[in-house]
Every structure is written in structure tokens, then in C-alpha cells.
XYZ file of C-alpha atoms in Angstrom:
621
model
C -21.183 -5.738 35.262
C -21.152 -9.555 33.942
C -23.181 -8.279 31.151
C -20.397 -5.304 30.230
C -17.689 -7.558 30.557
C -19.143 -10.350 28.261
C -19.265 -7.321 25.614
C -16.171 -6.156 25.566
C -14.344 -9.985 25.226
C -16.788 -10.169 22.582
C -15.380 -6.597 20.979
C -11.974 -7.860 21.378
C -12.094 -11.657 20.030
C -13.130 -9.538 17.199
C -10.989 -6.905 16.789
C -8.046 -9.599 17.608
C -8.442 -11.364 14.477
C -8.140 -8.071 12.136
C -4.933 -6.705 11.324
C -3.327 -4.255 13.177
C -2.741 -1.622 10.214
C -7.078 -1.891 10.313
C -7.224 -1.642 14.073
C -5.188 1.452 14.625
C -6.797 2.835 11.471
C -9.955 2.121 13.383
C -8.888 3.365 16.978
C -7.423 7.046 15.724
C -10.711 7.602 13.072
C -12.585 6.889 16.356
C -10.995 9.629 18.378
C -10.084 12.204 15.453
C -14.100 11.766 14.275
C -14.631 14.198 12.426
C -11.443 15.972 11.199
C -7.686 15.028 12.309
C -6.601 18.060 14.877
C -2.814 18.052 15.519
C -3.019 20.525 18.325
C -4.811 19.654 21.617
C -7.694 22.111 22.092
C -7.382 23.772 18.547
C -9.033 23.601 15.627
C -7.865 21.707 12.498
C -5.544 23.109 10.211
C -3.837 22.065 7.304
C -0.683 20.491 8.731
C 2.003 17.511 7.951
C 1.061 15.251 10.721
C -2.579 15.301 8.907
C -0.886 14.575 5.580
C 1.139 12.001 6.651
C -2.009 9.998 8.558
C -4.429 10.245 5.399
C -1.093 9.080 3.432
C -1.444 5.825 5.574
C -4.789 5.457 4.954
C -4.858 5.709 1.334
C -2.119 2.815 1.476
C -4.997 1.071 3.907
C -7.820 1.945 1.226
C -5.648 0.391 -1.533
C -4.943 -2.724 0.372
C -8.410 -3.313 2.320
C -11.134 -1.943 -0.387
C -12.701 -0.711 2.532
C -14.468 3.118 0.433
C -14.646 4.568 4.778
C -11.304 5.244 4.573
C -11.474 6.837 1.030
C -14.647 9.563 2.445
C -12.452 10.003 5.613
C -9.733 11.206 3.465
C -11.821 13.339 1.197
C -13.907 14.770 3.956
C -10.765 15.992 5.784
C -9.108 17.422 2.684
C -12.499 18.963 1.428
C -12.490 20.703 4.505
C -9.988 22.284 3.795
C -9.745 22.932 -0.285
C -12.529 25.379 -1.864
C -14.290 25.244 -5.351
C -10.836 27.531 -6.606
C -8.066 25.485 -5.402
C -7.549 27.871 -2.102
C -6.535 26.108 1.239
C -8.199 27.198 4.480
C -5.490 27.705 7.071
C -2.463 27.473 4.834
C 0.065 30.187 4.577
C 1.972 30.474 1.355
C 5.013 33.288 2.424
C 5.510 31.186 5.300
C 7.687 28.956 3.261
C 7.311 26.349 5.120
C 8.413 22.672 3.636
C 6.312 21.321 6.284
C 2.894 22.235 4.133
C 3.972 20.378 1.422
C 3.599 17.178 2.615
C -0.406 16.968 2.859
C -0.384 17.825 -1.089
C 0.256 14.327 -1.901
C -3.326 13.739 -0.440
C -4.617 16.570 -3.461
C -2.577 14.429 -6.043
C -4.316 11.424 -5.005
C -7.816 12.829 -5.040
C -6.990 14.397 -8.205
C -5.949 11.112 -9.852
C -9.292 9.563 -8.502
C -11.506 11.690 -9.448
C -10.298 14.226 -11.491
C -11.635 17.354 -9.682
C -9.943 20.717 -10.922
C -10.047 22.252 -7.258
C -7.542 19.722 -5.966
C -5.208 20.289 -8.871
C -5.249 23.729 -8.553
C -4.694 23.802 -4.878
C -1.581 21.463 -5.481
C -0.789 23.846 -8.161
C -0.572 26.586 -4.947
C 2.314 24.369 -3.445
C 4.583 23.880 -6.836
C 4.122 27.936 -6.595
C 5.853 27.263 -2.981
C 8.247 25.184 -4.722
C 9.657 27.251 -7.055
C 9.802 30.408 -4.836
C 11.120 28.249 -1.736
C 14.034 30.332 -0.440
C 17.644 28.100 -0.883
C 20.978 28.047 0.174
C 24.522 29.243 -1.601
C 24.607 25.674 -2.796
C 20.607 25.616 -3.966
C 19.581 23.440 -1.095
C 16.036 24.217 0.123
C 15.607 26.091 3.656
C 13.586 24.498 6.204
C 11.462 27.256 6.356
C 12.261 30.717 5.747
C 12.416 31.464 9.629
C 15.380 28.758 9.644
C 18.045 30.052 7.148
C 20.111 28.355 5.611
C 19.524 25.344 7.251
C 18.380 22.010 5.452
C 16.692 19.480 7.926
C 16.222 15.670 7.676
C 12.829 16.627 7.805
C 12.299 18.278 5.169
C 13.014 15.695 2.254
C 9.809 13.940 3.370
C 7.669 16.869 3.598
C 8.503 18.141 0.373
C 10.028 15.677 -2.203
C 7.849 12.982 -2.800
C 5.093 15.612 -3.494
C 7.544 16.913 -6.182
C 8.165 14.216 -7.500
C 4.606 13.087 -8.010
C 3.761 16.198 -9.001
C 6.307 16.060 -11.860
C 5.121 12.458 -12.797
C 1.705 13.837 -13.307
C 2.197 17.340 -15.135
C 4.532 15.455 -16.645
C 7.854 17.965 -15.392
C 10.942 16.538 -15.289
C 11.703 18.037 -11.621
C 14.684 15.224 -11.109
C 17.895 16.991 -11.687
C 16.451 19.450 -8.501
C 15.319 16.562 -6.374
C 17.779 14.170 -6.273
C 20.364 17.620 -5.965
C 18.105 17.952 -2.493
C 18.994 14.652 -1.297
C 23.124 14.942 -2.556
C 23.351 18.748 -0.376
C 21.036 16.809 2.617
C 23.133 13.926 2.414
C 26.848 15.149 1.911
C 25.888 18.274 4.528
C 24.406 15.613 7.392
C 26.577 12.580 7.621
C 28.852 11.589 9.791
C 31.927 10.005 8.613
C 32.534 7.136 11.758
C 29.191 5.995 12.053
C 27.072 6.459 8.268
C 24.693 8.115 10.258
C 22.967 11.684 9.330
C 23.131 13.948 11.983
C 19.440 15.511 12.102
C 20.147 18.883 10.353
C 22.984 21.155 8.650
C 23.307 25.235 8.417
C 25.449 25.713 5.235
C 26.270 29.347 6.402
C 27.441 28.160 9.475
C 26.128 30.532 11.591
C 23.628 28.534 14.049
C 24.830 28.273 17.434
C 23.606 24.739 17.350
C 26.104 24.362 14.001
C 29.537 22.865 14.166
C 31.711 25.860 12.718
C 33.725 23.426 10.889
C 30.938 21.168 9.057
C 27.395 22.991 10.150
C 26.037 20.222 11.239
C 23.902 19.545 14.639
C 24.979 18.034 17.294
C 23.461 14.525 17.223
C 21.596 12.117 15.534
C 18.242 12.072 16.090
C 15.794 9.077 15.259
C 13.023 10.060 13.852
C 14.814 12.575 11.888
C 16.785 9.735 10.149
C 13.120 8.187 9.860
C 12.062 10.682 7.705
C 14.873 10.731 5.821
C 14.669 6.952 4.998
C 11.125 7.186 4.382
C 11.172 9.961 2.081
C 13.661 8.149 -0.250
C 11.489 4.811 -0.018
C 8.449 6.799 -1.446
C 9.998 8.883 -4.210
C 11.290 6.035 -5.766
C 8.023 5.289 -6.461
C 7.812 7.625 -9.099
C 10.788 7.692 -10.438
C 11.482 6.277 -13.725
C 13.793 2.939 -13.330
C 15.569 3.948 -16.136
C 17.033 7.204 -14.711
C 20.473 7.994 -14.537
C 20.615 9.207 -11.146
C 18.204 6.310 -10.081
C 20.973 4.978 -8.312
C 22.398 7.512 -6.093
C 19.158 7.381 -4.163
C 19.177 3.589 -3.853
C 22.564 3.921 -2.594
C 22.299 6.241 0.074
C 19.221 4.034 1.097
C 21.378 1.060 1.384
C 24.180 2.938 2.790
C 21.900 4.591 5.588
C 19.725 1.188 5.934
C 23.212 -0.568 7.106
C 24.113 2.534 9.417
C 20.321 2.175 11.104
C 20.212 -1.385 11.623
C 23.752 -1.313 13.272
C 21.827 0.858 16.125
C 19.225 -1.646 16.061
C 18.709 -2.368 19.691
C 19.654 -6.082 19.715
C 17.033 -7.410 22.440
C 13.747 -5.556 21.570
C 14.189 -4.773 18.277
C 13.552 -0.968 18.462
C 15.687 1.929 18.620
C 16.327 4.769 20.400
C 15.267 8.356 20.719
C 18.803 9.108 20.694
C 20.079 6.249 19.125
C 24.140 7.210 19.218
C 24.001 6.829 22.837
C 21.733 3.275 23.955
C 21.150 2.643 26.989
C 22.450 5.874 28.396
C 20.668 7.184 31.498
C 17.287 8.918 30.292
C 17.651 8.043 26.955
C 14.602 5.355 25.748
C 12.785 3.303 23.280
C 11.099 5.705 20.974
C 7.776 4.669 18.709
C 7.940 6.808 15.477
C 11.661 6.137 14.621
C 11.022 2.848 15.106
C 8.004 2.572 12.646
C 9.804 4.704 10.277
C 12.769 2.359 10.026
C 10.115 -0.432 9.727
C 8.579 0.896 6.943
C 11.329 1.663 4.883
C 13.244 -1.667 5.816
C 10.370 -3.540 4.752
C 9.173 -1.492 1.518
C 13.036 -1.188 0.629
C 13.180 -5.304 0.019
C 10.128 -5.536 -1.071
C 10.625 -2.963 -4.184
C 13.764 -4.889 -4.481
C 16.000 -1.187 -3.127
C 17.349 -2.936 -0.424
C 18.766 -6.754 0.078
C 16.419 -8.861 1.573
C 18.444 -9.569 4.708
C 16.515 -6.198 5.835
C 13.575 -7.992 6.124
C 14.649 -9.776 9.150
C 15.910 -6.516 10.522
C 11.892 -5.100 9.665
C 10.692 -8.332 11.238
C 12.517 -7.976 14.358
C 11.422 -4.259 14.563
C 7.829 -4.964 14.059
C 7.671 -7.803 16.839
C 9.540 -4.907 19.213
C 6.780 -2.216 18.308
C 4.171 -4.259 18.715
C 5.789 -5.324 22.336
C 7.179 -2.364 23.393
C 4.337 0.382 21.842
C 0.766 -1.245 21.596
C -1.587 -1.485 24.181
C -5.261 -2.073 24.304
C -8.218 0.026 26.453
C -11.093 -1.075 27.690
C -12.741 -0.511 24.715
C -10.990 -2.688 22.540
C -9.077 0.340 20.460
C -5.406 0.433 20.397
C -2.952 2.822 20.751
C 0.511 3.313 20.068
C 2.673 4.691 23.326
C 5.713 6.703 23.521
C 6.222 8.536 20.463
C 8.247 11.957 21.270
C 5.910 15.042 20.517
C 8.421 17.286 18.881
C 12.148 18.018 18.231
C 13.709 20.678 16.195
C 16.321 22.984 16.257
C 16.609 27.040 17.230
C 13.414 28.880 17.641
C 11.985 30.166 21.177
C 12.472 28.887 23.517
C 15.939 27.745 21.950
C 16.707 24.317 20.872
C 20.464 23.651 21.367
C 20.113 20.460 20.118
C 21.603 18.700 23.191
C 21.303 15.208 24.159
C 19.427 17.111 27.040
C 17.489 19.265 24.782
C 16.009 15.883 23.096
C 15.287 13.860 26.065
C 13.391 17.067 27.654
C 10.163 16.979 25.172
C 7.356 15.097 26.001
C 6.401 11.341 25.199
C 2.565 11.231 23.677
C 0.275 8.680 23.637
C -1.230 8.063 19.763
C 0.951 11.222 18.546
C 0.415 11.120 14.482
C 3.905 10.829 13.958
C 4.163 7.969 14.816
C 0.416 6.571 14.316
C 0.797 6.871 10.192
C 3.940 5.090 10.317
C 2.719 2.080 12.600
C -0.195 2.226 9.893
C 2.154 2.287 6.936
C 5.047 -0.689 8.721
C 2.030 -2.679 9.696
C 0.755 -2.765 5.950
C 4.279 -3.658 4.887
C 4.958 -6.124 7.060
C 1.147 -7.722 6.164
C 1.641 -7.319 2.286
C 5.159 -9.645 3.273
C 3.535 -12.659 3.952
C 1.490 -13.057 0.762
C 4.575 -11.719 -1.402
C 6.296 -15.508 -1.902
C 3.028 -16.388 -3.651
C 3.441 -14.280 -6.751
C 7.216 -14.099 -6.483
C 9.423 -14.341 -9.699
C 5.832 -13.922 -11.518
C 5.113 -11.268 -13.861
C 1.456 -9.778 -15.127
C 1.452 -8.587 -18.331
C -1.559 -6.514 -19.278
C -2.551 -6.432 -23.257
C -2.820 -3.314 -24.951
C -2.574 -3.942 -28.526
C -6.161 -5.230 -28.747
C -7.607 -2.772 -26.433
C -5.788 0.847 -27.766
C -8.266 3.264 -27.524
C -6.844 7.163 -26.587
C -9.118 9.654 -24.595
C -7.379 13.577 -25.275
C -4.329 11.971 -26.768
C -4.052 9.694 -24.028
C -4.484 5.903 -23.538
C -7.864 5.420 -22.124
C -9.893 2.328 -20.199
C -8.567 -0.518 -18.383
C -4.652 0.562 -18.540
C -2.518 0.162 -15.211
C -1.538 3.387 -15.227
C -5.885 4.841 -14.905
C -6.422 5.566 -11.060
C -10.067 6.321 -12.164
C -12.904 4.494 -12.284
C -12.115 3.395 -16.255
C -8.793 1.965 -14.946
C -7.262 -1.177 -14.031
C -4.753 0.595 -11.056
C -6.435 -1.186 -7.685
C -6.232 -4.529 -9.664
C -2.479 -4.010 -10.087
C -2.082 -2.783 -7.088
C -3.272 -6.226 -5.471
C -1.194 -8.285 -8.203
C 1.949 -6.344 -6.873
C 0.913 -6.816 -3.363
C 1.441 -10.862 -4.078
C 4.592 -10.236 -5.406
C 3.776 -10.231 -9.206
C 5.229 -7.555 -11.410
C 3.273 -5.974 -13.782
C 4.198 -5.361 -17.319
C 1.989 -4.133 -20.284
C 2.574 -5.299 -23.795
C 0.970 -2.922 -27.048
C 2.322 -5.148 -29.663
C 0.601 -8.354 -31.607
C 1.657 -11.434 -28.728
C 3.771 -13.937 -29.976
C 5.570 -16.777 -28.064
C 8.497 -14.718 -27.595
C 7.327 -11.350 -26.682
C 5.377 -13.215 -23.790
C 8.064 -15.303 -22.678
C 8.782 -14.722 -18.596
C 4.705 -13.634 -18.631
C 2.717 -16.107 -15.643
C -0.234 -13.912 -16.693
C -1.636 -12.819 -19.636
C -4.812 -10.376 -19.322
C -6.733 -9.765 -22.944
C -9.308 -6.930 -22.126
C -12.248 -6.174 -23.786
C -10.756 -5.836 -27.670
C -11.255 -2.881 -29.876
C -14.287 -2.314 -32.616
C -14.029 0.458 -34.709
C -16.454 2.084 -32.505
C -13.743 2.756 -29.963
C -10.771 3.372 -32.507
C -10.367 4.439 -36.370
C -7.602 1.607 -36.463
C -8.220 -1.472 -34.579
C -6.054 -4.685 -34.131
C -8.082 -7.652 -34.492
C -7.575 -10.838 -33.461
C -6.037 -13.367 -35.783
C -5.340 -16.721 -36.108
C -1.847 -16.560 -36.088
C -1.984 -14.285 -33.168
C -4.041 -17.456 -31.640
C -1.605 -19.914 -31.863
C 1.337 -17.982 -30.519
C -1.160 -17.459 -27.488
C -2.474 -20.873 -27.671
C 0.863 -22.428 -28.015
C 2.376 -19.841 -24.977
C -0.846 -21.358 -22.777
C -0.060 -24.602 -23.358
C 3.470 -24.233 -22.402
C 2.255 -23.017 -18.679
C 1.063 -19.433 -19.208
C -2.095 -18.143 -17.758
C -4.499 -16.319 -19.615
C -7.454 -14.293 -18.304
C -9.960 -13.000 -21.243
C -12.409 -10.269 -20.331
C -15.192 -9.480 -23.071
C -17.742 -7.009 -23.473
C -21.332 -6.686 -24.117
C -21.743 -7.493 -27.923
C -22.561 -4.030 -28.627
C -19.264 -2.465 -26.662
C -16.762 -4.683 -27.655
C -15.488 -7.366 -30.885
C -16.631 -10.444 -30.510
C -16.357 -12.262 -33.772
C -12.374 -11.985 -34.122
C -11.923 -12.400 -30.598
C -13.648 -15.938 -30.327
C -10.829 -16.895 -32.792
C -8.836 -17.093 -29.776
C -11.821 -18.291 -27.252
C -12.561 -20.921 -29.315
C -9.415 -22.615 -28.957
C -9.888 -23.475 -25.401
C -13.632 -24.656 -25.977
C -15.035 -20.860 -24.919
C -17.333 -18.463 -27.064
C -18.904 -15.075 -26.087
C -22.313 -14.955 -27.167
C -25.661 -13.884 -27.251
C -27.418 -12.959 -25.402
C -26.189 -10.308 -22.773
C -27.224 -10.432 -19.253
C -27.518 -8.017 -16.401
C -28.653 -4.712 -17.644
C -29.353 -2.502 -14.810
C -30.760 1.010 -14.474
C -29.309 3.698 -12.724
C -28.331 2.057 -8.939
C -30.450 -0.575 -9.298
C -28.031 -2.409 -8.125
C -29.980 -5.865 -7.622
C -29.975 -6.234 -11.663
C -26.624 -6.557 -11.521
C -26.402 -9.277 -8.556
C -24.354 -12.723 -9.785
C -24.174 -15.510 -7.170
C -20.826 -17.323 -6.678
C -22.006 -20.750 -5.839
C -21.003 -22.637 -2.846
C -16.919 -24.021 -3.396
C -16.158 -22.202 -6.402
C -13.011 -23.044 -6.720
C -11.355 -19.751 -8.052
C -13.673 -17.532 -5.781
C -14.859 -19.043 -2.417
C -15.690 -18.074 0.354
C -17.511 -14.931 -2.012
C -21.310 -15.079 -2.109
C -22.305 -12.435 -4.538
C -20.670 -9.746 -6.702
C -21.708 -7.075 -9.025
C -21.492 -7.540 -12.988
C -23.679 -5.929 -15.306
C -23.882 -5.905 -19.446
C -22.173 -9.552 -19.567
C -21.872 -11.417 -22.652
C -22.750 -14.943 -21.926
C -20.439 -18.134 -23.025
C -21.006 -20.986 -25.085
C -18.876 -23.980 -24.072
C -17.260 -27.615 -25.906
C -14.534 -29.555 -24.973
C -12.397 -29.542 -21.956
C -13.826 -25.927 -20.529
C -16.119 -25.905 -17.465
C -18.664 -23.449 -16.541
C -17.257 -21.766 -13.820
C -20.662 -19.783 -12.523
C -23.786 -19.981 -14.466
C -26.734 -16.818 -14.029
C -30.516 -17.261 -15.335
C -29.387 -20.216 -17.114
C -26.474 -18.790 -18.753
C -22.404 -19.790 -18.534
C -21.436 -16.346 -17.356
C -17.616 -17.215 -16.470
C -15.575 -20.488 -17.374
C -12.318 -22.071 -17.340
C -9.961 -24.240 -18.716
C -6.960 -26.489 -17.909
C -4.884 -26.316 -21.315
C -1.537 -28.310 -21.338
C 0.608 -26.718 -18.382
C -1.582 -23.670 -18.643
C -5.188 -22.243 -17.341
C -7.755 -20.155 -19.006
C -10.231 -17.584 -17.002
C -13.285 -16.257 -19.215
C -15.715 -13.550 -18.584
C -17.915 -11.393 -20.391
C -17.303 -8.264 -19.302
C -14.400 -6.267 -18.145
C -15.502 -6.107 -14.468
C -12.618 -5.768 -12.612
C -12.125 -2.339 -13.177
C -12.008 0.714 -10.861
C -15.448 1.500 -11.184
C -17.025 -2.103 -9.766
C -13.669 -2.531 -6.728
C -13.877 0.477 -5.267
C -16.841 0.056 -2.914
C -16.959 3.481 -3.346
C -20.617 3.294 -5.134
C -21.647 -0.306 -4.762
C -23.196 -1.323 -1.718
C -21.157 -4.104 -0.033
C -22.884 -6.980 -0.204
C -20.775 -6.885 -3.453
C -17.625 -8.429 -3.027
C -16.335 -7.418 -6.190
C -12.508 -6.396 -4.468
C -12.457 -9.266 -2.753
C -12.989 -11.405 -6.387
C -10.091 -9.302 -7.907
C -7.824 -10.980 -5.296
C -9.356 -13.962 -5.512
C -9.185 -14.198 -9.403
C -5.322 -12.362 -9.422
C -4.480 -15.585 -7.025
C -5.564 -18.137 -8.507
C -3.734 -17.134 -11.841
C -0.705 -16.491 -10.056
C -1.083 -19.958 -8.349
């Protein structure tokens, strides 16, 4: 017995000192193994509750490197999605906007690796889409057994798939979408309070409606939660420059206010049926309150909502944690009292009482409310590390480095999620608070004023355009000059025969750096040892990291005020330099790109993710 319990304090010291987005990552991959089942006792089947849980993991992937969360997502979508796009378990003429919602997962894993099968089978729910029945007014139905009725619900499960959708097939789907949230909006709110009222029939013919507006009865959290989410994640795609950008952010702000008014004022969480607290039977109910969370916290952070929310997100996230979390004897933790179901109609009827909502049953680790504890917790980590790259913006060169794949811009571009892209490194600048910006004309002292960071990748030969833009030396004293004046400037190389060097050490050369012969690190197929660099001991841009994975670097030839940063068989490999107000970073090699942070192929021993952050803060510092 001594020995058991000396294990498990040992198991939770440890588990204590990760975050808790990791930990309840951790504790629901541990009881959902193999494949996420919704449905005690049944098998898996494609469902919104298993969307909305990989959706949180993704976010986890993105912000952890950690490639199990990456082939947990992929094995439960694969299991699912066949060589021609066709999705076991998934019923088309259902119309039901509730399938919609895992199809963000087939966008991802489309993005990342570019499979046809997962575009195809996302092409299967547009089809739903477009042939989803709709109100008098054009508003979307539920689901075709609920007519004429447009649920909270619903904008989650189905718009930010459409939007993303339209951002990738490039399909200007906005006019419809934001036209979803006007009807949801103007059909669901209540006057008095701001609040939405969990659903609307527009025909008026429910007995649940109210003959004189449709709506339901009452307000429902985690309706409301959905709603507040689903606006916090299309934004995401939409273009800032939009017209109708705006009417979105407003009815986030306008809702936001409404929620946080119901904000219980001692714990910090809200109620199941939060228009009547502290009523008898009414309670404290998990997934609302890690929906509000999550938006509060993602709204100020994207800059959508005032950041007087984040104190309101704060607040929440110390309530969940008190009210929701507790720990087993195993060290996993789980989240308690999220409500199992609610809805509206159906048999057994749903009246939509303040009975009828305090009547279903309270689960422990329900997925409705496990991805959003996921997705708040991430928020509310990413918050602390936001002041450091505040104000600061990351501007990513791509005059230099042009070249076009299918009439497209191709290799180390923000926008590529695959392996030839620069996406997770952006991802992790944003996550400090930078902005990122990208700029595809010849820099100049003005064009890079408001830039903290300037990244110069790889530069074009003609063997990777007709029409290159090389380096000049006019170019190198605006850049010079901008450097001097306090900007930061990160230059990433190539092996001689991938990339030009010549023009480019125009620029090097000004801070005492010069790519040259010869090149290091060639490795063969996973031999993954040839590309092994060791970060020595109190590196000052990269410690605590012990060893990373470069191969094909261009070594550097130093003078002047530039120190050798890490040195391999004898050779400068990176370098930097203190330059008036400014700093230089210098590499050989692009590196940092999808490929080599992933952890999907490299073993890891290779901390290559964690030097991405580690390099991204010390420019930003």
C-alpha cells in the first residue's frame, strides 16, 4: 500500500505542474482510447460532440507541438472517411446541421496534408449546405425533422465550417452566413435582458413557440454558449476588410455584455438556467460556463471584444476550475456537471420549461463541455504570454522569396499549413501577442516602419523563379538603417545550391555575417542523427534546448561585432548581432518550417518547436 501511494503523489506532482488544457486532453484520450464514442454502450459515429473535441485538440496540437494529438485526430477521422470522400455513419437527407460541425476536422486535415479523400468528404457537407431545407425568410432549419425552427445551436455546428470552407475553395459564402446570424439573432433576443432565448419557429406553429414572436420559452446557457462561440471562430476567417465584418462583432459585444451581467458574482460561473439564479433546482452548469470562457477570452484577445472581458474570463476560469475539476486516484481529471442534453420538441416532448431543463441529467466528462474546458483553458494560458509581444508586429518578406507552385505562392508563406509553410511559426508569434504581416515589395525604411520583426527567408535564384528580386545595396541600407533604429531582423539562408547567396551577403555582410561554404548536415532518408545540432549549455536565445534537427545548412563566416551563436564540426552554424537599437539572428537554412516543428516525423529528442518559440521570443523581446 505505501508503495502504491508513493506512486500516485509521484503521478500527480507531475501532472500538477502541466497545464490543465494538456491534462484534460490527457485524461479524456485515456478513457475514449481508441475512438471518441458519444453514446454510452454504442459504437462511434460521426457526431458533433466528436467534432467539437478533436476541434480542441487541434488548438492543443498548435499550441503544444505535441504530433499524439495530431494521429489521435487523424485516426478518429480516418475511421470514419474512405479512399472516395464517403463518411461511415453519416446520413446526408437527414439534414441535420449537427453533422456539419466535425467537417472542420476534414478542412484541417486537408490543409495539412493535402489528401483528396478529406476534401471530397467535406465536399459531401457543402452538398448538405446548399440543399439544407430554410425558412420563409431563408434561415436554415435545425434539421429537417424541426421545421422551421432555427436553434442557437445550430450557428456553431454549421457556420464556421462554411465559412472555412469558402476561405479555402475560395467561395464567397458571406452574404448567406452573416444573413444566418441577422434571422438567429433578430428571431432569438429578448428585448429587456439582450439575451437570446435558445431557439425561434418562424412559422409559429411549435407549441413550445410564443404565437406572437416564435420564440422559446427561456434562455438556456449553453445554447447562448454556442452561439457566442460560433461567432468567435468565424471571425477567424473572415476577411477584416468586409463590410458586414461588423455586424458580427457587434452582436458579440452586445451578447458578451448581456452574459456577463448573469455572471454569477461569487463563483464566477453561470447557470443552467441563467434568467433565474439561485432559484430552487436551478445550478452551476460546466459547458456554458467554458463556452462563455472561451469566447470572453478569444474575443479580447483578437481584439472583438474590450479587454475589460478578460477579467470577466478570468473570474470564470478560477470558478470552473473550483466549481468543475476534480482529480481520481489516478491522477486524471475530469470536468463535473455538464448537462447531457437539451432541445426542444421531439419524443418524448420538450416543452422547453424551466422544468423541462432542470429534468436532464448532469454527466461527468460529457464532451460538451470537455472541448470547451480544453479550448478556455488554452485561452486563458495563451493570456499570460500575450503582454510579451503586445503592440509588436512580424512582418514576413516575400519579395525576395516569390516563388508560385500552380499559380499559387509556394514555401515558407504564413498562409502554407503544410509542411513547406511557415503557419505553426505564426501561429506561436500570434500566441505572444505579435501580429503578423507579410510584405512582397523591395523594404525600405518606410514600408517597415511599425515592423519589431523582420524575417528574410531563403531568397530566390532563378532556379526557383524566371524573375527574381535580388538583393541590393540600396535595399541594404534601408534594412540596415531600419535595424539600427531598433528593428529586429532574422535571416534564414539556404544550402548554396537551393538558395542566392552572393546578393544576399550584401545585406549579411553589413552586420559582420556571411553564408558560406561549405554546407553541413546532409542526411539520408531518416537518418535522422546526420542532422543532430547541439545547443550548447546557456545559449542565450535557446536554453534550456539540448539538440534540434537542421540539415543542408550553409555555414557563416564572421568579422566585427557578430558572435557565433552555436558552432557544429567546427563551423559557425547560427550567429548574432547587437546593431544600434536593433538585433540580428542568422542561420543557414530555413528550418523553422512546417516540415522540421511538427514532430510529426522527427523523433523528439528534436526540439525543433520548442526553438521556434524560443527564437520568435527573443526577437520579440
Amino acid at each position: 500500500m505505501k508503495k502504491l501511494i508513493v506512486l500516485f503523489l509521484g503521478l500527480s506532482t507531475a501532472v500538477s505542474a502541466q497545464n490543465y488544457s494538456e491534462l484534460m486532453a490527457k485524461s479524456i484520450m485515456h478513457t475514449h482510447t481508441d475512438s471518441i464514442t458519444v453514446k454510452v454502450g454504442k459504437p462511434a459515429g460521426w457526431d458533433y460532440e466528436q467534432g467539437l473535441v478533436l476541434k480542441a485538440l487541434e488548438q492543443l496540437y498548435q499550441r503544444t507541438g505535441d504530433a499524439t494529438y495530431f494521429n489521435y485526430i487523424k485516426k478518429n477521422i480516418d475511421s470514419f472517411v474512405d479512399a472516395n470522400g464517403n463518411i461511415r455513419t453519416y446520413h446526408f437527407d437527414e439534414f441535420n446541421s449537427d453533422n456539419i460541425t466535425t467537417g472542420r476536422m476534414l478542412l484541417y486535415l486537408y490543409q495539412e496534408l493535402g489528401e483528396e479523400r478529406y476534401k471530397k468528404a467535406a465536399d459531401l457537407l457543402r452538398k448538405q449546405i446548399s440543399a439544407q431545407p430554410r425558412d420563409a425568410d431563408g434561415g436554415f432549419w435545425h434539421k429537417k425533422r424541426y421545421p422551421n425552427q432555427m436553434w442557437l445551436d445550430g450557428l456553431y455546428m454549421l457556420e464556421p465550417f462554411y465559412a472555412e470552407y469558402g476561405q479555402i475553395t475560395q467561395q464567397d459564402n458571406w452574404a448567406d452566413i452573416v444573413k444566418q446570424f441577422q434571422l438567429m439573432y433578430k428571431g432569438a433576443i429578448d428585448p429587456k435582458t439582450g439575451l437570446l432565448f435558445h431557439a425561434y419557429d418562424q412559422a409559429k406553429a411549435q407549441p413550445w413557440a410564443d404565437k406572437s414572436n416564435g420564440h422559446s420559452p427561456n434562455f438556456w446557457g449553453r445554447s447562448m454558449g454556442w452561439y457566442v462561440m460560433a461567432l468567435v471562430d468565424v471571425l477567424d476567417y473572415m476577411p477584416k476588410n468586409h463590410p458586414s465584418r461588423g455586424i458580427l462583432i457587434q452582436q458579440l459585444n452586445q451578447l458578451s455584455a448581456a452574459i456577463a451581467k448573469i455572471q454569477d458574482p461569487t463563483s464566477g460561473v453561470w447557470y443552467q438556467l441563467p434568467g433565474y439564479p439561485g432559484n430552487k433546482g436551478n445550478y452551476f452548469e460546466a459547458s456554458c460556463s467554458n463556452m462563455f470562457v472561451y469566447a470572453f477570452a478569444k474575443g479580447v484577445r483578437k481584439g472583438y471584444l474590450p479587454a475589460e472581458f478578460r477579467l470577466r474570463a478570468e473570474k470564470g476560469y478560477k470558478g470552473i476550475l473550483k466549481e468543475f475539476i476534480t482529480k481520481d486516484a489516478e491522477g486524471y481529471i475530469h470536468l463535473e456537471k455538464t448537462v447531457s442534453v437539451g432541445g426542444l420538441g421531439g419524443i418524448p416532448y420538450r416543452d422547453g420549461s424551466y422544468d423541462y431543463y432542470l429534468s436532464e441529467p448532469l454527466r461527468k466528462d460529457d464532451l460538451k463541455g470537455v472541448g470547451p474546458f480544453i479550448l478556455a483553458s488554452l485561452e486563458m494560458e495563451i493570456a499570460k504570454e500575450l503582454p510579451i509581444g503586445a503592440g509588436k508586429k512580424v512582418v514576413l518578406d516575400y519579395f525576395f522569396n516569390h516563388e508560385t507552385k500552380n499559380g499559387n505562392r509556394f514555401h515558407y508563406t504564413w498562409e502554407d499549413r503544410k509542411d513547406s509553410g511557415f503557419n505553426q511559426w505564426g501561429i506561436q508569434f500570434e500566441q505572444l501577442g505579435a501580429s503578423l504581416d507579410t510584405l512582397g515589395a523591395s523594404p525600405t525604411r518606410e514600408n517597415l516602419k511599425g515592423a519589431s520583426v523582420y524575417i528574410i527567408v531563403d531568397p530566390d535564384s532563378y532556379k526557383e523563379t524566371a524573375k527574381p528580386n535580388f538583393m541590393t545595396a540600396k535595399a541594404a541600407d534601408e534594412i540596415e538603417a531600419w535595424v539600427k533604429a531598433g528593428g529586429n531582423l532574422i535571416l534564414l539562408a539556404n544550402d548554396t545550391t537551393n538558395c542566392e547567396i552572393p546578393q544576399f551577403n550584401i545585406l549579411a555582410k553589413r552586420f559582420g555575417i556571411e553564408f558560406v561554404a561549405p554546407n553541413l548536415n546532409f542526411v539520408q532518408g531518416r537518418n535522422w542523427e546526420q542532422g543532430a545540432v547541439m545547443i550548447p549549455a546557456g545559449n542565450e536565445v535557446f536554453d534550456p534546448i539540448k539538440k534540434v534537427y537542421i540539415k543542408e545548412i550553409t555555414t557563416l563566416k564572421l568579422s566585427g561585432n557578430a558572435k557565433p551563436l552555436v558552432n557544429h564540426l567546427g563551423h559557425v552554424v547560427m550567429a548574432t548581432a547587437k546593431v544600434g537599437n536593433g538585433k540580428v539572428f542568422a542561420l543557414g537554412d530555413p528550418w523553422l518550417y512546417t516540415e522540421y516543428t511538427n514532430n510529426r516525423r522527427t523523433p523528439l529528442e528534436y526540439e525543433n518547436f520548442l526553438a521556434a518559440k524560443k527564437l520568435a521570443l527573443y526577437m520579440l523581446r
